[in-house]
mmCIF file of C-alpha atoms in Angstrom:
data_model
loop_
_atom_site.group_PDB
_atom_site.id
_atom_site.type_symbol
_atom_site.label_atom_id
_atom_site.label_comp_id
_atom_site.label_asym_id
_atom_site.label_seq_id
_atom_site.Cartn_x
_atom_site.Cartn_y
_atom_site.Cartn_z
ATOM 1 C CA MET A 21 41.881 23.574 -3.876
ATOM 2 C CA ASN A 22 39.602 22.675 -6.792
ATOM 3 C CA GLN A 23 38.673 19.434 -8.501
ATOM 4 C CA TYR A 24 41.515 19.841 -11.016
ATOM 5 C CA ALA A 25 44.224 20.025 -8.378
ATOM 6 C CA ALA A 26 46.156 16.883 -7.564
ATOM 7 C CA GLY A 27 45.588 15.113 -4.304
ATOM 8 C CA ALA A 28 48.233 13.083 -2.522
ATOM 9 C CA MET A 29 50.392 11.235 -5.052
ATOM 10 C CA PRO A 30 51.254 7.574 -4.475
ATOM 11 C CA SER A 31 54.684 6.514 -3.290
ATOM 12 C CA ASN A 32 54.364 3.233 -5.205
ATOM 13 C CA LYS A 33 52.777 1.975 -8.423
ATOM 14 C CA VAL A 34 49.451 3.598 -9.328
ATOM 15 C CA ILE A 35 46.630 1.044 -9.228
ATOM 16 C CA CYS A 36 43.973 3.512 -10.311
ATOM 17 C CA ASP A 37 43.829 7.258 -10.794
ATOM 18 C CA LEU A 38 40.399 8.636 -9.918
ATOM 19 C CA ARG A 39 41.109 12.347 -10.403
ATOM 20 C CA SER A 40 39.448 12.530 -13.821
ATOM 21 C CA ASP A 41 38.609 10.580 -16.972
ATOM 22 C CA THR A 42 41.222 12.765 -18.697
ATOM 23 C CA VAL A 43 43.988 10.549 -17.299
ATOM 24 C CA THR A 44 43.251 7.632 -19.640
ATOM 25 C CA LYS A 45 46.077 6.436 -21.885
ATOM 26 C CA PRO A 46 45.847 4.981 -25.400
ATOM 27 C CA ASP A 47 45.781 1.194 -25.325
ATOM 28 C CA ALA A 48 47.790 -0.993 -27.704
ATOM 29 C CA GLU A 49 44.994 -1.187 -30.280
ATOM 30 C CA MET A 50 44.548 2.589 -30.362
ATOM 31 C CA ARG A 51 48.303 3.127 -30.656
ATOM 32 C CA ALA A 52 48.433 0.737 -33.599
ATOM 33 C CA VAL A 53 45.663 2.666 -35.375
ATOM 34 C CA MET A 54 47.505 5.935 -34.718
ATOM 35 C CA ALA A 55 50.762 4.545 -36.087
ATOM 36 C CA ALA A 56 49.028 3.391 -39.262
ATOM 37 C CA ALA A 57 47.018 6.597 -39.819
ATOM 38 C CA GLU A 58 46.967 8.190 -43.248
ATOM 39 C CA VAL A 59 47.967 11.841 -42.864
ATOM 40 C CA GLY A 60 48.255 15.088 -44.792
ATOM 41 C CA ASP A 61 48.442 18.818 -44.104
ATOM 42 C CA ASP A 62 45.252 19.767 -42.279
ATOM 43 C CA VAL A 63 45.757 23.529 -42.660
ATOM 44 C CA TYR A 64 45.508 22.875 -46.398
ATOM 45 C CA GLY A 65 42.508 20.628 -45.714
ATOM 46 C CA GLU A 66 44.419 17.565 -46.906
ATOM 47 C CA ASP A 67 44.544 15.248 -43.901
ATOM 48 C CA PRO A 68 42.239 12.319 -44.751
ATOM 49 C CA SER A 69 41.995 11.058 -41.179
ATOM 50 C CA ILE A 70 40.893 14.454 -39.885
ATOM 51 C CA ILE A 71 38.442 14.871 -42.760
ATOM 52 C CA ARG A 72 36.949 11.489 -41.906
ATOM 53 C CA LEU A 73 36.700 12.290 -38.176
ATOM 54 C CA GLU A 74 34.977 15.625 -38.820
ATOM 55 C CA ALA A 75 32.550 14.071 -41.307
ATOM 56 C CA THR A 76 31.814 11.082 -39.053
ATOM 57 C CA LEU A 77 30.839 13.189 -36.066
ATOM 58 C CA ALA A 78 28.942 15.731 -38.195
ATOM 59 C CA GLU A 79 26.810 12.932 -39.627
ATOM 60 C CA ARG A 80 26.339 11.291 -36.240
ATOM 61 C CA LEU A 81 25.160 14.549 -34.647
ATOM 62 C CA GLY A 82 23.179 15.819 -37.630
ATOM 63 C CA LYS A 83 25.328 18.879 -38.342
ATOM 64 C CA GLU A 84 26.685 20.156 -41.660
ATOM 65 C CA ALA A 85 30.362 20.332 -40.771
ATOM 66 C CA GLY A 86 32.974 19.696 -38.107
ATOM 67 C CA LEU A 87 36.307 21.143 -37.005
ATOM 68 C CA PHE A 88 38.992 19.150 -35.196
ATOM 69 C CA CYS A 89 40.436 21.137 -32.285
ATOM 70 C CA ALA A 90 43.240 20.499 -29.835
ATOM 71 C CA SER A 91 41.009 20.470 -26.756
ATOM 72 C CA GLU A 92 37.455 20.979 -25.517
ATOM 73 C CA THR A 93 38.476 24.340 -24.063
ATOM 74 C CA GLN A 94 39.741 25.452 -27.471
ATOM 75 C CA SER A 95 36.605 24.117 -29.141
ATOM 76 C CA ASN A 96 34.318 26.001 -26.743
ATOM 77 C CA LEU A 97 36.374 29.170 -27.092
ATOM 78 C CA ILE A 98 36.245 29.035 -30.883
ATOM 79 C CA ALA A 99 32.488 28.426 -30.771
ATOM 80 C CA MET A 100 32.009 31.579 -28.689
ATOM 81 C CA LEU A 101 34.383 33.693 -30.787
ATOM 82 C CA SER A 102 32.623 32.550 -33.968
ATOM 83 C CA GLN A 103 29.202 33.604 -32.692
ATOM 84 C CA CYS A 104 29.913 36.651 -30.511
ATOM 85 C CA GLY A 105 31.646 39.975 -31.079
ATOM 86 C CA ARG A 106 33.516 42.194 -28.638
ATOM 87 C CA GLY A 107 31.222 43.572 -25.956
ATOM 88 C CA GLU A 108 28.572 40.960 -26.721
ATOM 89 C CA GLU A 109 27.306 38.491 -24.177
ATOM 90 C CA VAL A 110 27.180 34.773 -23.483
ATOM 91 C CA ILE A 111 24.447 33.644 -21.097
ATOM 92 C CA THR A 112 25.527 30.468 -19.306
ATOM 93 C CA GLY A 113 25.566 28.675 -15.952
ATOM 94 C CA ARG A 114 27.633 29.911 -13.053
ATOM 95 C CA GLY A 115 29.316 26.528 -12.580
ATOM 96 C CA TYR A 116 29.567 25.625 -16.261
ATOM 97 C CA HIS A 117 32.996 24.875 -17.655
ATOM 98 C CA VAL A 118 33.050 27.753 -20.178
ATOM 99 C CA HIS A 119 32.586 30.232 -17.334
ATOM 100 C CA LYS A 120 34.442 28.664 -14.402
ATOM 101 C CA TYR A 121 37.253 26.509 -15.747
ATOM 102 C CA GLU A 122 38.473 27.987 -19.041
ATOM 103 C CA ALA A 123 40.623 30.797 -17.650
ATOM 104 C CA GLY A 124 38.289 33.543 -18.896
ATOM 105 C CA GLY A 125 39.573 33.020 -22.436
ATOM 106 C CA ALA A 126 36.470 34.359 -24.174
ATOM 107 C CA SER A 127 36.733 37.606 -22.215
ATOM 108 C CA ALA A 128 40.520 37.934 -22.413
ATOM 109 C CA LEU A 129 40.839 37.096 -26.108
ATOM 110 C CA GLY A 130 37.451 38.029 -27.525
ATOM 111 C CA GLY A 131 36.160 40.808 -25.288
ATOM 112 C CA ILE A 132 33.074 38.658 -24.628
ATOM 113 C CA VAL A 133 30.952 39.285 -21.532
ATOM 114 C CA PHE A 134 29.409 36.491 -19.431
ATOM 115 C CA ASP A 135 26.085 36.583 -17.616
ATOM 116 C CA ALA A 136 26.346 33.508 -15.406
ATOM 117 C CA LEU A 137 23.065 32.229 -13.977
ATOM 118 C CA PRO A 138 22.404 29.855 -11.072
ATOM 119 C CA VAL A 139 22.476 26.193 -12.058
ATOM 120 C CA THR A 140 19.498 24.093 -10.969
ATOM 121 C CA ALA A 141 19.663 20.793 -9.096
ATOM 122 C CA ASP A 142 19.374 18.849 -12.357
ATOM 123 C CA GLY A 143 22.318 20.701 -13.904
ATOM 124 C CA SER A 144 20.289 22.966 -16.203
ATOM 125 C CA LEU A 145 19.057 26.565 -16.027
ATOM 126 C CA LYS A 146 15.607 27.973 -15.271
ATOM 127 C CA VAL A 147 13.937 29.236 -18.443
ATOM 128 C CA GLU A 148 12.634 32.287 -16.551
ATOM 129 C CA ASP A 149 16.217 33.142 -15.536
ATOM 130 C CA VAL A 150 17.369 32.870 -19.149
ATOM 131 C CA LEU A 151 14.525 35.073 -20.401
ATOM 132 C CA GLN A 152 15.208 37.656 -17.712
ATOM 133 C CA ALA A 153 18.916 37.669 -18.575
ATOM 134 C CA ILE A 154 18.347 38.457 -22.276
ATOM 135 C CA LYS A 155 19.049 42.166 -22.633
ATOM 136 C CA ASP A 156 17.105 44.726 -24.594
ATOM 137 C CA ASP A 157 18.932 46.520 -27.406
ATOM 138 C CA ASP A 158 20.035 49.295 -25.078
ATOM 139 C CA PRO A 159 23.453 51.008 -25.175
ATOM 140 C CA HIS A 160 23.749 50.525 -21.410
ATOM 141 C CA PHE A 161 23.939 46.740 -21.795
ATOM 142 C CA PRO A 162 26.025 44.222 -23.693
ATOM 143 C CA MET A 163 24.114 42.626 -26.557
ATOM 144 C CA SER A 164 22.927 39.139 -25.588
ATOM 145 C CA ARG A 165 24.195 36.927 -28.388
ATOM 146 C CA LEU A 166 24.692 33.307 -27.281
ATOM 147 C CA LEU A 167 23.233 30.803 -24.821
ATOM 148 C CA SER A 168 25.831 28.204 -23.802
ATOM 149 C CA LEU A 169 24.664 25.061 -21.991
ATOM 150 C CA GLU A 170 26.410 21.910 -20.787
ATOM 151 C CA ASN A 171 25.652 18.168 -20.866
ATOM 152 C CA THR A 172 26.662 16.391 -18.708
ATOM 153 C CA HIS A 173 27.106 18.859 -15.847
ATOM 154 C CA ASN A 174 29.008 17.429 -12.881
ATOM 155 C CA GLY A 175 28.134 14.039 -14.287
ATOM 156 C CA GLN A 176 24.418 14.753 -14.475
ATOM 157 C CA ALA A 177 22.759 13.921 -17.778
ATOM 158 C CA ILE A 178 20.198 16.577 -18.693
ATOM 159 C CA ALA A 179 17.144 15.477 -20.639
ATOM 160 C CA GLY A 180 16.810 16.685 -24.214
ATOM 161 C CA GLU A 181 13.345 18.067 -23.485
ATOM 162 C CA VAL A 182 14.775 20.371 -20.817
ATOM 163 C CA MET A 183 17.507 21.599 -23.167
ATOM 164 C CA SER A 184 15.018 22.157 -25.997
ATOM 165 C CA ILE A 185 12.878 24.466 -23.861
ATOM 166 C CA LEU A 186 15.896 26.615 -22.993
ATOM 167 C CA VAL A 187 17.158 26.666 -26.584
ATOM 168 C CA SER A 188 13.736 27.613 -27.967
ATOM 169 C CA ALA A 189 13.462 30.490 -25.511
ATOM 170 C CA ALA A 190 16.891 31.812 -26.524
ATOM 171 C CA GLN A 191 16.346 31.405 -30.255
ATOM 172 C CA ALA A 192 12.973 33.156 -30.047
ATOM 173 C CA HIS A 193 14.921 36.250 -28.947
ATOM 174 C CA GLY A 194 17.528 35.958 -31.706
ATOM 175 C CA LEU A 195 20.302 34.251 -29.717
ATOM 176 C CA SER A 196 22.519 31.502 -31.090
ATOM 177 C CA THR A 197 23.018 28.413 -28.928
ATOM 178 C CA HIS A 198 26.033 26.268 -28.059
ATOM 179 C CA LEU A 199 26.309 22.992 -26.148
ATOM 180 C CA ASP A 200 29.485 22.061 -24.310
ATOM 181 C CA GLY A 201 29.112 18.329 -24.899
ATOM 182 C CA ALA A 202 32.447 17.324 -23.420
ATOM 183 C CA ARG A 203 30.832 14.157 -22.053
ATOM 184 C CA LEU A 204 27.940 13.984 -24.499
ATOM 185 C CA PHE A 205 28.172 10.221 -24.851
ATOM 186 C CA ASN A 206 27.973 9.754 -21.084
ATOM 187 C CA ALA A 207 24.706 11.691 -21.290
ATOM 188 C CA THR A 208 23.358 9.591 -24.160
ATOM 189 C CA THR A 209 24.287 6.416 -22.255
ATOM 190 C CA VAL A 210 22.367 7.531 -19.151
ATOM 191 C CA LEU A 211 19.350 8.801 -21.104
ATOM 192 C CA GLY A 212 19.249 5.963 -23.635
ATOM 193 C CA VAL A 213 19.029 8.295 -26.641
ATOM 194 C CA GLU A 214 21.030 8.918 -29.801
ATOM 195 C CA ALA A 215 23.594 11.726 -29.763
ATOM 196 C CA LYS A 216 21.742 13.502 -32.582
ATOM 197 C CA GLN A 217 18.695 13.929 -30.344
ATOM 198 C CA LEU A 218 20.683 15.931 -27.784
ATOM 199 C CA ALA A 219 22.612 17.870 -30.440
ATOM 200 C CA ASP A 220 19.659 18.767 -32.700
ATOM 201 C CA PRO A 221 18.429 21.972 -31.006
ATOM 202 C CA PHE A 222 21.852 23.641 -30.870
ATOM 203 C CA ASP A 223 23.586 25.767 -33.490
ATOM 204 C CA THR A 224 26.975 24.449 -32.369
ATOM 205 C CA ILE A 225 28.158 21.627 -30.160
ATOM 206 C CA SER A 226 31.613 20.557 -29.016
ATOM 207 C CA VAL A 227 32.433 16.918 -28.234
ATOM 208 C CA CYS A 228 35.568 15.894 -26.348
ATOM 209 C CA LEU A 229 37.467 12.767 -27.379
ATOM 210 C CA SER A 230 40.011 12.665 -24.547
ATOM 211 C CA LYS A 231 37.760 12.076 -21.528
ATOM 212 C CA GLY A 232 35.553 9.003 -21.271
ATOM 213 C CA LEU A 233 36.263 8.014 -24.860
ATOM 214 C CA GLY A 234 39.942 7.536 -24.062
ATOM 215 C CA ALA A 235 41.688 9.330 -26.937
ATOM 216 C CA PRO A 236 44.876 11.185 -25.957
ATOM 217 C CA VAL A 237 43.949 14.549 -27.507
ATOM 218 C CA GLY A 238 41.169 16.394 -29.193
ATOM 219 C CA SER A 239 37.670 17.794 -29.488
ATOM 220 C CA VAL A 240 35.416 18.373 -32.478
ATOM 221 C CA LEU A 241 33.250 21.458 -32.950
ATOM 222 C CA LEU A 242 30.111 20.808 -35.017
ATOM 223 C CA GLY A 243 27.701 23.233 -36.654
ATOM 224 C CA SER A 244 26.634 24.805 -39.933
ATOM 225 C CA LYS A 245 29.131 25.208 -42.767
ATOM 226 C CA ASP A 246 29.146 28.994 -42.298
ATOM 227 C CA VAL A 247 29.863 28.861 -38.559
ATOM 228 C CA VAL A 248 32.514 26.160 -38.972
ATOM 229 C CA ALA A 249 34.195 28.230 -41.698
ATOM 230 C CA ARG A 250 34.454 31.145 -39.241
ATOM 231 C CA ALA A 251 35.625 28.731 -36.562
ATOM 232 C CA ARG A 252 38.394 27.448 -38.832
ATOM 233 C CA ARG A 253 39.723 31.001 -39.205
ATOM 234 C CA TRP A 254 39.614 31.482 -35.418
ATOM 235 C CA ARG A 255 41.404 28.173 -34.876
ATOM 236 C CA LYS A 256 44.248 29.326 -37.131
ATOM 237 C CA MET A 257 44.396 32.714 -35.399
ATOM 238 C CA LEU A 258 44.653 31.001 -32.011
ATOM 239 C CA GLY A 259 47.556 28.843 -33.185
ATOM 240 C CA GLY A 260 45.423 25.738 -33.439
ATOM 241 C CA GLY A 261 46.049 24.981 -37.102
ATOM 242 C CA MET A 262 47.709 21.570 -37.024
ATOM 243 C CA ARG A 263 49.545 19.859 -39.838
ATOM 244 C CA GLN A 264 49.835 16.051 -40.008
ATOM 245 C CA ALA A 265 47.497 15.602 -37.066
ATOM 246 C CA GLY A 266 45.759 12.585 -38.555
ATOM 247 C CA VAL A 267 47.581 10.422 -36.012
ATOM 248 C CA LEU A 268 45.440 12.156 -33.379
ATOM 249 C CA ALA A 269 42.255 12.035 -35.421
ATOM 250 C CA ALA A 270 42.762 8.305 -35.923
ATOM 251 C CA ALA A 271 42.680 7.876 -32.146
ATOM 252 C CA GLY A 272 39.425 9.824 -32.040
ATOM 253 C CA LEU A 273 37.888 7.649 -34.752
ATOM 254 C CA TYR A 274 38.959 4.509 -32.902
ATOM 255 C CA ALA A 275 37.416 5.895 -29.702
ATOM 256 C CA LEU A 276 34.096 6.606 -31.411
ATOM 257 C CA GLU A 277 33.991 3.141 -32.912
ATOM 258 C CA ASN A 278 35.103 1.205 -29.816
ATOM 259 C CA ASN A 279 34.711 3.180 -26.597
ATOM 260 C CA VAL A 280 31.191 4.612 -26.617
ATOM 261 C CA GLU A 281 29.302 1.379 -25.955
ATOM 262 C CA ARG A 282 31.456 0.572 -22.928
ATOM 263 C CA LEU A 283 30.686 3.829 -21.046
ATOM 264 C CA HIS A 284 27.919 2.061 -19.126
ATOM 265 C CA GLU A 285 30.676 0.069 -17.381
ATOM 266 C CA ASP A 286 32.066 3.296 -15.908
ATOM 267 C CA HIS A 287 28.598 4.272 -14.718
ATOM 268 C CA GLN A 288 28.073 0.878 -13.055
ATOM 269 C CA ARG A 289 31.416 1.107 -11.275
ATOM 270 C CA ALA A 290 30.545 4.621 -10.094
ATOM 271 C CA GLU A 291 27.303 3.262 -8.611
ATOM 272 C CA ALA A 292 29.213 0.502 -6.843
ATOM 273 C CA LEU A 293 31.789 2.968 -5.521
ATOM 274 C CA ALA A 294 29.066 5.275 -4.222
ATOM 275 C CA ASP A 295 27.510 2.309 -2.401
ATOM 276 C CA ILE A 296 30.813 1.517 -0.669
ATOM 277 C CA LEU A 297 31.190 5.119 0.472
ATOM 278 C CA LEU A 298 27.568 5.298 1.645
ATOM 279 C CA LYS A 299 27.991 2.135 3.710
ATOM 280 C CA SER A 300 31.055 3.624 5.399
ATOM 281 C CA GLY A 301 28.790 6.200 7.033
ATOM 282 C CA ILE A 302 31.412 8.899 6.533
ATOM 283 C CA GLY A 303 30.144 12.086 4.925
ATOM 284 C CA THR A 304 27.581 12.357 2.147
ATOM 285 C CA VAL A 305 27.728 10.824 -1.317
ATOM 286 C CA LYS A 306 26.233 11.730 -4.690
ATOM 287 C CA GLN A 307 26.705 9.740 -7.897
ATOM 288 C CA ALA A 308 25.945 10.802 -11.476
ATOM 289 C CA SER A 309 27.039 8.901 -14.615
ATOM 290 C CA ASN A 310 30.761 8.139 -14.158
ATOM 291 C CA MET A 311 31.327 10.531 -11.248
ATOM 292 C CA VAL A 312 31.039 10.216 -7.482
ATOM 293 C CA PHE A 313 31.096 13.296 -5.262
ATOM 294 C CA TRP A 314 32.074 12.541 -1.694
ATOM 295 C CA GLN A 315 31.637 15.281 0.907
ATOM 296 C CA CYS A 316 33.956 14.070 3.590
ATOM 297 C CA PRO A 317 34.535 15.760 6.988
ATOM 298 C CA SER A 318 37.610 17.949 6.688
ATOM 299 C CA ARG A 319 39.428 16.093 9.473
ATOM 300 C CA HIS A 320 39.304 12.923 7.360
ATOM 301 C CA ILE A 321 40.220 14.248 3.902
ATOM 302 C CA GLY A 322 43.988 14.441 4.248
ATOM 303 C CA VAL A 323 44.201 11.131 6.097
ATOM 304 C CA VAL A 324 42.092 9.283 3.519
ATOM 305 C CA GLN A 325 44.010 10.780 0.603
ATOM 306 C CA ALA A 326 47.374 9.925 2.125
ATOM 307 C CA GLN A 327 46.458 6.357 3.070
ATOM 308 C CA LEU A 328 44.958 5.637 -0.344
ATOM 309 C CA ALA A 329 47.962 7.196 -2.091
ATOM 310 C CA GLN A 330 50.275 4.890 -0.152
ATOM 311 C CA ARG A 331 48.334 1.990 -1.655
ATOM 312 C CA GLY A 332 48.432 3.284 -5.213
ATOM 313 C CA ILE A 333 45.064 5.037 -5.445
ATOM 314 C CA VAL A 334 45.084 8.699 -6.526
ATOM 315 C CA LEU A 335 42.257 11.076 -5.559
ATOM 316 C CA SER A 336 41.654 14.671 -6.547
ATOM 317 C CA GLY A 337 41.994 17.582 -4.195
ATOM 318 C CA ALA A 338 38.868 18.575 -2.287
ATOM 319 C CA ASP A 339 36.751 21.502 -3.496
ATOM 320 C CA HIS A 340 34.907 22.947 -0.473
ATOM 321 C CA GLY A 341 35.251 19.591 1.254
ATOM 322 C CA VAL A 342 33.992 17.593 -1.746
ATOM 323 C CA MET A 343 36.193 15.069 -3.535
ATOM 324 C CA ARG A 344 35.318 14.019 -7.088
ATOM 325 C CA LEU A 345 36.085 10.375 -7.908
ATOM 326 C CA VAL A 346 35.808 9.553 -11.608
ATOM 327 C CA MET A 347 35.475 6.148 -13.234
ATOM 328 C CA HIS A 348 36.990 5.604 -16.691
ATOM 329 C CA LYS A 349 38.237 2.946 -19.094
ATOM 330 C CA ASP A 350 41.621 2.586 -17.368
ATOM 331 C CA VAL A 351 39.964 1.423 -14.144
ATOM 332 C CA SER A 352 39.920 -2.294 -14.901
ATOM 333 C CA ASP A 353 37.861 -4.930 -13.106
ATOM 334 C CA ALA A 354 40.956 -5.983 -11.170
ATOM 335 C CA ALA A 355 41.781 -2.382 -10.244
ATOM 336 C CA PHE A 356 38.224 -1.746 -9.084
ATOM 337 C CA THR A 357 38.267 -4.873 -6.930
ATOM 338 C CA THR A 358 41.493 -3.679 -5.314
ATOM 339 C CA LEU A 359 40.023 -0.187 -4.906
ATOM 340 C CA SER A 360 36.961 -1.646 -3.165
ATOM 341 C CA HIS A 361 39.045 -3.667 -0.696
ATOM 342 C CA VAL A 362 41.419 -0.805 0.059
ATOM 343 C CA LEU A 363 38.598 1.712 0.541
ATOM 344 C CA GLN A 364 36.727 -0.559 2.920
ATOM 345 C CA ASP A 365 39.915 -1.182 4.885
ATOM 346 C CA VAL A 366 40.897 2.491 5.095
ATOM 347 C CA LEU A 367 37.391 3.710 5.889
#
């Protein structure tokens, strides 16, 4: 069972759902902004809310253009399809989302090959591994075309300097570069830097709106005007051309304006949760940004999940004995206090 599988579901009211930060729901203020959104036909390029969202993020990340997509998976897929041809290769990390959790879409739909490298302890790749993976122009090999990195990775924020070294190595050999920035703003919060600093080295970057930022739907792909123009064609081909989707873009704009600064609260709660688990003396605990990874003895996992579910606390399934507990905006102060008491009681 992997981190995306459901754990035991509660038999009563849910107090907090810790499976992922994707479970957040629009609050009343966000819903009001969505209801009042100005809309048009986005396939014709006429939705003012989408135009504003794309331009806002492009300016914030220092890119020429943006493209609103239905999901981060779609955004990543379109980025790869726009920069790689059939039989060409993406070099990435073995545990990165584009390789492990996106159903092999780039290979199935684009004929793209992956060379997946070991991920280091800090969530990045070794530059020597990347250089060794870049293929010569030899008919025996796929043509290395794109380096795809990730920030954060399993909650770990990777320093811009580390990313820049990897990007420079790839670009020196003619590769394009993409960053899966699903939780980019969690990374900027941890590192204390502007988003543009982390985005600068990359040709394209995707940013998810429906995780820690709390929007119900959406991701934006950013890059040069030429790449985004190709991406727009791919989005249409994949059935992602939306019409009056400004109601969704309005939620994304609200999230950018209101929910970035508060991400540090999720990180603080994750630290506090990790401390509770450490003090229990059961298993091992690792915390990074808004995520806690608890490696619990297998004999305890089912019991803990079931007892917490009975008290309204939802956990993810265990992946190789590790449960991922994720803090997000819908875990209120009151819910976290209840979570703390229940965990200490159960443990």
